[in-house]
mmCIF file of C-alpha atoms in Angstrom:
data_model
loop_
_atom_site.group_PDB
_atom_site.id
_atom_site.type_symbol
_atom_site.label_atom_id
_atom_site.label_comp_id
_atom_site.label_asym_id
_atom_site.label_seq_id
_atom_site.Cartn_x
_atom_site.Cartn_y
_atom_site.Cartn_z
ATOM 1 C CA MET A 185 -20.613 111.811 36.073
ATOM 2 C CA SER A 186 -18.426 110.434 38.846
ATOM 3 C CA GLN A 187 -16.995 106.936 38.768
ATOM 4 C CA ILE A 188 -18.832 104.504 41.010
ATOM 5 C CA ASN A 189 -16.190 101.787 41.426
ATOM 6 C CA LYS A 190 -13.346 104.013 42.531
ATOM 7 C CA VAL A 191 -9.871 102.589 43.103
ATOM 8 C CA LEU A 192 -8.503 104.207 46.233
ATOM 9 C CA LEU A 193 -4.839 104.532 47.141
ATOM 10 C CA SER A 194 -5.532 102.885 50.477
ATOM 11 C CA GLN A 195 -6.866 99.834 48.651
ATOM 12 C CA LEU A 196 -3.771 99.646 46.460
ATOM 13 C CA ARG A 197 -1.598 99.904 49.586
ATOM 14 C CA GLN A 198 -3.475 96.962 51.116
ATOM 15 C CA ASP A 199 -2.945 94.938 47.936
ATOM 16 C CA TYR A 200 0.754 95.824 47.983
ATOM 17 C CA GLU A 201 1.180 94.646 51.579
ATOM 18 C CA ALA A 202 -0.697 91.408 50.870
ATOM 19 C CA ILE A 203 1.466 90.729 47.808
ATOM 20 C CA GLN A 204 4.677 91.351 49.756
ATOM 21 C CA GLN A 205 3.668 88.745 52.330
ATOM 22 C CA GLN A 206 3.317 86.113 49.595
ATOM 23 C CA GLY A 207 6.919 86.518 48.479
ATOM 24 C CA SER A 208 8.510 87.449 45.186
ATOM 25 C CA PRO A 209 7.530 85.529 42.048
ATOM 26 C CA LEU A 210 9.806 82.583 41.329
ATOM 27 C CA LEU A 211 11.669 82.762 38.032
ATOM 28 C CA ALA A 212 11.333 79.716 35.797
ATOM 29 C CA CYS A 213 15.120 79.367 35.648
ATOM 30 C CA GLN A 214 15.500 79.269 39.450
ATOM 31 C CA GLY A 215 15.236 75.515 39.779
ATOM 32 C CA MET A 216 17.535 72.510 39.745
ATOM 33 C CA LEU A 217 16.900 68.776 39.316
ATOM 34 C CA VAL A 218 19.633 66.755 41.020
ATOM 35 C CA PRO A 219 19.822 63.003 40.226
ATOM 36 C CA GLN A 220 20.982 60.975 43.206
ATOM 37 C CA GLY A 221 24.186 59.171 42.293
ATOM 38 C CA MET A 222 25.072 61.474 39.375
ATOM 39 C CA GLU A 223 24.833 64.896 40.997
ATOM 40 C CA ASP A 224 27.003 66.610 38.359
ATOM 41 C CA MET A 225 24.298 65.970 35.737
ATOM 42 C CA ARG A 226 22.265 68.809 37.284
ATOM 43 C CA PHE A 227 24.288 71.269 35.208
ATOM 44 C CA LEU A 228 23.174 69.634 31.950
ATOM 45 C CA ILE A 229 19.479 69.309 32.845
ATOM 46 C CA LYS A 230 18.159 72.510 31.285
ATOM 47 C CA GLY A 231 14.488 71.800 31.927
ATOM 48 C CA SER A 232 12.442 69.462 34.081
ATOM 49 C CA MET A 233 9.102 69.062 35.828
ATOM 50 C CA ARG A 234 8.514 70.849 39.119
ATOM 51 C CA PRO A 235 6.462 68.538 41.364
ATOM 52 C CA ILE A 236 3.185 69.505 43.000
ATOM 53 C CA VAL A 237 0.603 67.273 44.669
ATOM 54 C CA SER A 238 -2.880 66.854 43.262
ATOM 55 C CA ASN A 239 -5.947 64.702 43.786
ATOM 56 C CA GLY A 240 -7.135 62.245 41.195
ATOM 57 C CA ASP A 241 -10.251 62.737 39.125
ATOM 58 C CA PRO A 242 -13.426 63.010 41.219
ATOM 59 C CA ALA A 243 -16.082 60.308 41.082
ATOM 60 C CA GLU A 244 -19.642 61.155 40.113
ATOM 61 C CA VAL A 245 -22.513 59.862 42.221
ATOM 62 C CA GLN A 246 -25.989 59.743 40.737
ATOM 63 C CA TYR A 247 -28.800 60.369 43.222
ATOM 64 C CA ALA A 248 -32.506 59.905 42.828
ATOM 65 C CA GLY A 249 -34.241 62.932 41.370
ATOM 66 C CA GLY A 250 -31.521 63.693 38.838
ATOM 67 C CA PHE A 251 -28.953 65.215 41.174
ATOM 68 C CA THR A 252 -25.298 64.430 40.429
ATOM 69 C CA GLY A 253 -22.912 64.580 43.351
ATOM 70 C CA ILE A 254 -19.125 64.606 43.412
ATOM 71 C CA VAL A 255 -16.760 62.591 45.590
ATOM 72 C CA PRO A 256 -13.159 63.889 45.470
ATOM 73 C CA GLY A 257 -10.495 61.472 44.302
ATOM 74 C CA ILE A 258 -7.616 60.261 46.440
ATOM 75 C CA PRO A 259 -4.242 62.039 46.155
ATOM 76 C CA ASN A 260 -2.111 61.042 43.211
ATOM 77 C CA THR A 261 1.220 59.386 43.924
ATOM 78 C CA LYS A 262 2.291 58.763 40.323
ATOM 79 C CA TYR A 263 3.096 61.725 38.083
ATOM 80 C CA SER A 264 4.551 62.245 34.619
ATOM 81 C CA GLY A 265 6.790 64.943 33.195
ATOM 82 C CA ASN A 266 9.565 65.650 30.744
ATOM 83 C CA ILE A 267 13.278 66.389 31.158
ATOM 84 C CA GLN A 268 15.489 68.265 28.700
ATOM 85 C CA ILE A 269 19.187 67.350 28.731
ATOM 86 C CA LEU A 270 21.999 69.156 26.934
ATOM 87 C CA VAL A 271 24.240 67.045 24.713
ATOM 88 C CA THR A 272 27.975 67.647 25.215
ATOM 89 C CA GLU A 273 31.007 66.669 23.162
ATOM 90 C CA ALA A 274 32.246 64.598 26.098
ATOM 91 C CA GLY A 275 29.071 62.499 25.892
ATOM 92 C CA TYR A 276 27.836 62.919 29.450
ATOM 93 C CA ASP A 277 24.275 62.441 28.217
ATOM 94 C CA GLN A 278 25.264 58.987 26.955
ATOM 95 C CA TRP A 279 26.887 58.114 30.287
ATOM 96 C CA PHE A 280 23.742 59.227 32.121
ATOM 97 C CA ALA A 281 21.565 57.022 29.903
ATOM 98 C CA GLU A 282 23.902 54.062 30.414
ATOM 99 C CA TYR A 283 23.878 54.643 34.177
ATOM 100 C CA ILE A 284 20.084 54.599 34.386
ATOM 101 C CA VAL A 285 19.805 51.439 32.287
ATOM 102 C CA ALA A 286 22.520 49.725 34.355
ATOM 103 C CA THR A 287 20.720 50.568 37.621
ATOM 104 C CA GLY A 288 17.447 49.025 36.458
ATOM 105 C CA GLY A 289 15.870 52.018 34.707
ATOM 106 C CA VAL A 290 14.783 53.817 37.892
ATOM 107 C CA ILE A 291 16.645 56.398 39.996
ATOM 108 C CA ASP A 292 15.709 58.927 42.697
ATOM 109 C CA CYS A 293 16.059 62.673 42.191
ATOM 110 C CA ASP A 294 15.799 65.836 44.283
ATOM 111 C CA TYR A 295 14.359 69.088 42.965
ATOM 112 C CA TYR A 296 15.329 72.448 44.477
ATOM 113 C CA ASP A 297 13.695 75.873 44.210
ATOM 114 C CA GLY A 298 16.964 77.717 43.864
ATOM 115 C CA ARG A 299 20.403 76.098 43.988
ATOM 116 C CA LEU A 300 21.560 73.005 45.785
ATOM 117 C CA ASP A 301 23.485 75.113 48.280
ATOM 118 C CA ASN A 302 20.925 77.946 48.490
ATOM 119 C CA PHE A 303 17.237 77.103 48.087
ATOM 120 C CA THR A 304 13.840 77.901 49.552
ATOM 121 C CA ARG A 305 12.232 74.473 49.139
ATOM 122 C CA SER A 306 13.329 70.953 48.234
ATOM 123 C CA TYR A 307 11.291 68.100 46.807
ATOM 124 C CA GLU A 308 11.996 64.365 46.747
ATOM 125 C CA LEU A 309 11.103 62.519 43.516
ATOM 126 C CA LEU A 310 11.162 58.741 43.940
ATOM 127 C CA ASN A 311 11.304 55.961 41.341
ATOM 128 C CA CYS A 312 12.043 58.263 38.413
ATOM 129 C CA ALA A 313 11.655 56.090 35.312
ATOM 130 C CA ILE A 314 13.550 58.212 32.767
ATOM 131 C CA ARG A 315 13.484 57.267 29.088
ATOM 132 C CA PHE A 316 15.714 58.830 26.437
ATOM 133 C CA GLU A 317 14.468 59.850 23.020
ATOM 134 C CA GLN A 318 16.844 60.137 20.099
ATOM 135 C CA ALA A 319 18.452 63.500 19.398
ATOM 136 C CA GLU A 320 18.129 64.968 15.912
ATOM 137 C CA PHE A 321 20.950 66.254 13.744
ATOM 138 C CA ASP A 322 20.145 69.300 11.596
ATOM 139 C CA SER A 323 22.766 70.964 9.403
ATOM 140 C CA GLU A 324 20.792 74.234 9.413
ATOM 141 C CA SER A 325 20.664 74.576 13.196
ATOM 142 C CA ARG A 326 23.931 76.444 13.520
ATOM 143 C CA SER A 327 22.892 78.573 16.501
ATOM 144 C CA GLN A 328 21.084 75.942 18.570
ATOM 145 C CA VAL A 329 22.533 73.384 20.947
ATOM 146 C CA MET A 330 21.513 69.744 20.712
ATOM 147 C CA THR A 331 19.174 68.499 23.431
ATOM 148 C CA ILE A 332 17.549 65.202 24.347
ATOM 149 C CA SER A 333 13.939 64.918 25.459
ATOM 150 C CA CYS A 334 13.388 62.458 28.301
ATOM 151 C CA PRO A 335 9.859 61.432 29.367
ATOM 152 C CA CYS A 336 9.773 60.623 33.067
ATOM 153 C CA ASP A 337 7.275 58.937 35.388
ATOM 154 C CA TYR A 338 7.869 59.276 39.111
ATOM 155 C CA ASN A 339 6.347 59.011 42.577
ATOM 156 C CA TYR A 340 5.860 62.119 44.688
ATOM 157 C CA PHE A 341 4.295 62.392 48.134
ATOM 158 C CA GLY A 342 4.475 66.116 48.849
ATOM 159 C CA ILE A 343 6.838 68.189 50.957
ATOM 160 C CA ASN A 344 5.140 67.570 54.297
ATOM 161 C CA ALA A 345 3.181 64.399 55.038
ATOM 162 C CA SER A 346 1.902 65.737 58.395
ATOM 163 C CA ILE A 347 -0.396 68.434 56.981
ATOM 164 C CA GLY A 348 -4.172 68.037 57.018
ATOM 165 C CA THR A 349 -6.790 65.691 58.389
ATOM 166 C CA ASN A 350 -8.439 62.477 57.230
ATOM 167 C CA GLY A 351 -11.991 62.417 58.554
ATOM 168 C CA THR A 352 -11.710 62.534 62.348
ATOM 169 C CA VAL A 353 -8.053 61.451 62.349
ATOM 170 C CA GLN A 354 -5.518 64.234 62.787
ATOM 171 C CA LEU A 355 -2.267 63.463 61.036
ATOM 172 C CA GLY A 356 0.825 63.326 63.193
ATOM 173 C CA GLN A 357 4.495 64.081 62.692
ATOM 174 C CA ASN A 358 6.573 63.558 59.569
ATOM 175 C CA SER A 359 7.260 59.992 58.552
ATOM 176 C CA SER A 360 10.719 58.532 58.956
ATOM 177 C CA GLY A 361 11.222 58.827 55.202
ATOM 178 C CA ALA A 362 10.567 62.562 55.261
ATOM 179 C CA THR A 363 12.896 62.948 58.224
ATOM 180 C CA SER A 364 15.705 61.060 56.506
ATOM 181 C CA PHE A 365 15.222 63.165 53.366
ATOM 182 C CA ALA A 366 15.516 66.381 55.357
ATOM 183 C CA SER A 367 18.646 65.065 57.068
ATOM 184 C CA ARG A 368 20.186 64.100 53.742
ATOM 185 C CA VAL A 369 19.452 67.513 52.230
ATOM 186 C CA GLN A 370 21.023 69.216 55.238
ATOM 187 C CA SER A 371 24.049 66.965 54.882
ATOM 188 C CA VAL A 372 24.414 67.995 51.237
ATOM 189 C CA ILE A 373 24.205 71.675 52.167
ATOM 190 C CA SER A 374 26.780 71.336 54.949
ATOM 191 C CA THR A 375 29.178 69.468 52.691
ATOM 192 C CA THR A 376 28.810 72.018 49.902
ATOM 193 C CA GLN A 377 29.335 74.995 52.198
ATOM 194 C CA SER A 378 32.380 73.476 53.850
ATOM 195 C CA ALA A 379 33.891 72.598 50.485
ATOM 196 C CA LEU A 380 33.395 76.056 49.044
ATOM 197 C CA SER A 381 34.694 77.852 52.138
ATOM 198 C CA SER A 382 38.267 77.241 51.051
ATOM 199 C CA VAL A 383 39.598 77.843 47.555
ATOM 200 C CA SER A 384 41.866 74.824 47.804
ATOM 201 C CA GLN A 385 38.859 72.527 48.290
ATOM 202 C CA ILE A 386 36.730 73.698 45.359
ATOM 203 C CA ALA A 387 38.163 71.061 43.027
ATOM 204 C CA SER A 388 37.057 68.232 45.328
ATOM 205 C CA ALA A 389 33.526 69.567 45.979
ATOM 206 C CA ALA A 390 31.926 67.519 43.194
ATOM 207 C CA SER A 391 33.409 64.209 44.330
ATOM 208 C CA ARG A 392 32.428 64.885 47.942
ATOM 209 C CA LEU A 393 28.833 65.541 46.932
ATOM 210 C CA GLY A 394 28.685 62.362 44.859
ATOM 211 C CA SER A 395 29.939 60.228 47.731
ATOM 212 C CA LEU A 396 26.990 61.272 49.929
ATOM 213 C CA PHE A 397 24.545 59.211 47.866
ATOM 214 C CA SER A 398 26.694 56.167 47.186
#
Protein backbone atom coordinates (compact mmCIF):
# COMPACT_ATOMS: atom_id res chain seq x y z
CA MET A 1 0.00 0.00 0.00
CA SER A 2 1.44 3.36 -1.00
CA GLN A 3 1.33 6.38 1.26
CA ILE A 4 -1.34 8.89 0.31
CA ASN A 5 -0.02 12.02 2.05
CA LYS A 6 3.47 11.95 0.63
CA VAL A 7 6.07 14.49 1.74
CA LEU A 8 7.97 15.57 -1.35
CA LEU A 9 11.45 17.06 -1.41
CA SER A 10 10.14 20.00 -3.40
CA GLN A 11 7.69 20.76 -0.59
CA LEU A 12 10.45 20.64 2.01
CA ARG A 13 12.54 22.99 -0.16
CA GLN A 14 9.63 25.45 -0.27
CA ASP A 15 9.30 25.27 3.52
CA TYR A 16 13.04 25.86 3.87
CA GLU A 17 12.94 28.98 1.68
CA ALA A 18 9.92 30.35 3.55
CA ILE A 19 11.63 29.78 6.91
CA GLN A 20 14.82 31.51 5.74
CA GLN A 21 12.83 34.61 4.81
CA GLN A 22 11.45 34.85 8.36
CA GLY A 23 14.92 35.09 9.89
CA SER A 24 16.76 33.00 12.44
CA PRO A 25 15.09 32.27 15.78
CA LEU A 26 15.98 34.79 18.48
CA LEU A 27 17.77 33.35 21.49
CA ALA A 28 16.24 34.19 24.86
CA CYS A 29 19.56 35.61 26.05
CA GLN A 30 19.86 38.03 23.10
CA GLY A 31 18.10 40.92 24.78
CA MET A 32 18.98 43.89 26.96
CA LEU A 33 16.89 46.20 29.15
CA VAL A 34 18.57 49.60 29.49
CA PRO A 35 17.23 51.98 32.18
CA GLN A 36 17.46 55.61 31.12
CA GLY A 37 19.67 57.47 33.57
CA MET A 38 21.42 54.35 34.92
CA GLU A 39 22.58 52.68 31.72
CA ASP A 40 25.26 50.58 33.45
CA MET A 41 22.54 48.63 35.29
CA ARG A 42 21.82 46.76 32.04
CA PHE A 43 24.67 44.39 32.88
CA LEU A 44 23.00 43.34 36.14
CA ILE A 45 19.49 42.88 34.73
CA LYS A 46 19.58 39.16 33.97
CA GLY A 47 15.93 38.85 32.97
CA SER A 48 13.11 41.17 31.99
CA MET A 49 9.89 41.38 30.01
CA ARG A 50 10.06 41.78 26.24
CA PRO A 51 7.25 44.13 25.17
CA ILE A 52 4.64 43.29 22.56
CA VAL A 53 1.37 45.06 21.80
CA SER A 54 -1.98 43.40 22.35
CA ASN A 55 -5.66 44.29 22.36
CA GLY A 56 -7.73 44.21 25.50
CA ASP A 57 -10.38 41.61 26.19
CA PRO A 58 -13.18 41.58 23.60
CA ALA A 59 -16.70 42.63 24.53
CA GLU A 60 -19.61 40.26 24.03
CA VAL A 61 -22.76 41.51 22.34
CA GLN A 62 -25.99 39.58 22.80
CA TYR A 63 -28.31 39.64 19.79
CA ALA A 64 -31.89 38.53 19.49
CA GLY A 65 -32.25 34.86 18.65
CA GLY A 66 -29.44 33.72 20.93
CA PHE A 67 -26.49 34.80 18.82
CA THR A 68 -23.46 36.15 20.70
CA GLY A 69 -21.22 38.53 18.81
CA ILE A 70 -17.75 39.80 19.63
CA VAL A 71 -16.41 43.35 19.49
CA PRO A 72 -12.59 43.50 19.74
CA GLY A 73 -11.13 45.49 22.60
CA ILE A 74 -8.99 48.59 22.19
CA PRO A 75 -5.19 48.22 22.26
CA ASN A 76 -3.63 47.94 25.68
CA THR A 77 -1.26 50.68 26.76
CA LYS A 78 -0.52 49.40 30.27
CA TYR A 79 1.42 46.16 30.69
CA SER A 80 2.97 44.23 33.57
CA GLY A 81 6.12 42.14 33.81
CA ASN A 82 8.95 41.10 36.07
CA ILE A 83 12.64 42.02 36.21
CA GLN A 84 15.43 39.92 37.72
CA ILE A 85 18.44 41.84 39.04
CA LEU A 86 21.75 40.37 40.20
CA VAL A 87 22.95 41.38 43.65
CA THR A 88 26.61 42.46 43.80
CA GLU A 89 28.99 42.99 46.70
CA ALA A 90 29.28 46.65 45.71
CA GLY A 91 25.53 47.04 46.26
CA TYR A 92 24.56 48.40 42.85
CA ASP A 93 21.11 46.86 43.28
CA GLN A 94 20.62 49.01 46.38
CA TRP A 95 21.74 52.14 44.52
CA PHE A 96 19.31 51.34 41.70
CA ALA A 97 16.43 50.97 44.17
CA GLU A 98 17.37 54.23 45.89
CA TYR A 99 17.58 55.99 42.51
CA ILE A 100 14.09 54.89 41.48
CA VAL A 101 12.56 55.92 44.81
CA ALA A 102 14.34 59.29 44.68
CA THR A 103 13.03 59.98 41.16
CA GLY A 104 9.42 59.37 42.16
CA GLY A 105 9.19 55.60 41.61
CA VAL A 106 8.91 55.77 37.81
CA ILE A 107 11.65 55.70 35.16
CA ASP A 108 11.81 55.09 31.39
CA CYS A 109 13.65 52.13 29.88
CA ASP A 110 14.68 50.92 26.43
CA TYR A 111 14.69 47.26 25.43
CA TYR A 112 16.93 45.97 22.63
CA ASP A 113 16.82 42.73 20.63
CA GLY A 114 20.56 42.24 20.69
CA ARG A 115 23.05 44.65 22.26
CA LEU A 116 22.85 48.38 22.73
CA ASP A 117 25.45 48.90 20.02
CA ASN A 118 24.26 46.08 17.74
CA PHE A 119 20.55 45.25 17.66
CA THR A 120 17.76 44.39 15.24
CA ARG A 121 14.90 46.17 17.04
CA SER A 122 14.48 48.61 19.91
CA TYR A 123 11.47 49.22 22.12
CA GLU A 124 10.60 52.19 24.33
CA LEU A 125 9.05 51.38 27.73
CA LEU A 126 7.58 54.45 29.42
CA ASN A 127 6.59 55.04 33.05
CA CYS A 128 8.20 51.87 34.37
CA ALA A 129 6.98 51.55 37.96
CA ILE A 130 9.58 49.11 39.33
CA ARG A 131 9.15 47.64 42.81
CA PHE A 132 11.82 45.67 44.65
CA GLU A 133 11.11 42.51 46.59
CA GLN A 134 13.41 41.38 49.36
CA ALA A 135 16.24 39.00 48.51
CA GLU A 136 16.55 35.77 50.48
CA PHE A 137 19.65 34.48 52.21
CA ASP A 138 20.15 30.70 52.14
CA SER A 139 23.23 29.05 53.64
CA GLU A 140 22.75 25.98 51.43
CA SER A 141 22.76 27.90 48.14
CA ARG A 142 26.50 27.78 47.64
CA SER A 143 26.40 27.59 43.84
CA GLN A 144 23.68 30.16 43.14
CA VAL A 145 23.96 33.92 42.92
CA MET A 146 21.56 36.15 44.82
CA THR A 147 18.91 37.89 42.73
CA ILE A 148 16.09 40.33 43.37
CA SER A 149 12.67 40.00 41.77
CA CYS A 150 11.16 43.30 40.65
CA PRO A 151 7.51 43.52 39.51
CA CYS A 152 7.10 46.25 36.92
CA ASP A 153 4.12 48.03 35.35
CA TYR A 154 4.79 50.15 32.29
CA ASN A 155 3.28 51.87 29.26
CA TYR A 156 4.09 50.63 25.77
CA PHE A 157 2.76 51.93 22.46
CA GLY A 158 4.43 49.64 19.93
CA ILE A 159 7.42 50.11 17.66
CA ASN A 160 5.61 51.96 14.88
CA ALA A 161 2.53 54.10 15.52
CA SER A 162 1.89 54.64 11.78
CA ILE A 163 0.89 51.06 10.95
CA GLY A 164 -2.73 50.13 10.24
CA THR A 165 -6.07 51.81 9.77
CA ASN A 166 -8.88 52.97 12.05
CA GLY A 167 -12.16 52.61 10.17
CA THR A 168 -11.86 54.83 7.10
CA VAL A 169 -8.96 56.85 8.53
CA GLN A 170 -5.51 55.87 7.28
CA LEU A 171 -2.85 56.50 9.87
CA GLY A 172 -0.08 58.88 8.92
CA GLN A 173 3.58 59.23 9.78
CA ASN A 174 5.28 58.48 13.08
CA SER A 175 4.47 60.76 15.97
CA SER A 176 7.04 63.22 17.24
CA GLY A 177 7.63 60.98 20.24
CA ALA A 178 8.54 58.03 18.04
CA THR A 179 10.82 60.24 15.98
CA SER A 180 12.63 61.56 19.04
CA PHE A 181 13.05 58.01 20.35
CA ALA A 182 14.61 56.88 17.08
CA SER A 183 16.94 59.89 17.13
CA ARG A 184 17.97 59.17 20.71
CA VAL A 185 18.68 55.52 19.94
CA GLN A 186 20.80 56.53 16.95
CA SER A 187 22.66 58.99 19.15
CA VAL A 188 23.42 56.22 21.65
CA ILE A 189 24.71 53.96 18.87
CA SER A 190 26.92 56.69 17.40
CA THR A 191 28.37 57.54 20.79
CA THR A 192 29.07 53.90 21.61
CA GLN A 193 30.75 53.21 18.27
CA SER A 194 32.91 56.30 18.46
CA ALA A 195 33.95 55.49 22.01
CA LEU A 196 34.90 51.92 21.22
CA SER A 197 36.80 52.82 18.05
CA SER A 198 39.83 53.82 20.09
CA VAL A 199 41.30 51.77 22.92
CA SER A 200 42.15 54.90 24.86
CA GLN A 201 38.47 55.90 25.00
CA ILE A 202 37.00 52.62 26.25
CA ALA A 203 37.25 53.69 29.89
CA SER A 204 35.09 56.76 29.27
CA ALA A 205 32.40 54.99 27.21
CA ALA A 206 30.12 54.35 30.19
CA SER A 207 30.13 57.96 31.38
CA ARG A 208 29.50 59.25 27.86
CA LEU A 209 26.48 56.98 27.49
CA GLY A 210 25.06 58.08 30.84
CA SER A 211 25.34 61.76 29.94
CA LEU A 212 23.06 61.29 26.91
CA PHE A 213 19.99 60.81 29.11
CA SER A 214 20.73 63.38 31.79
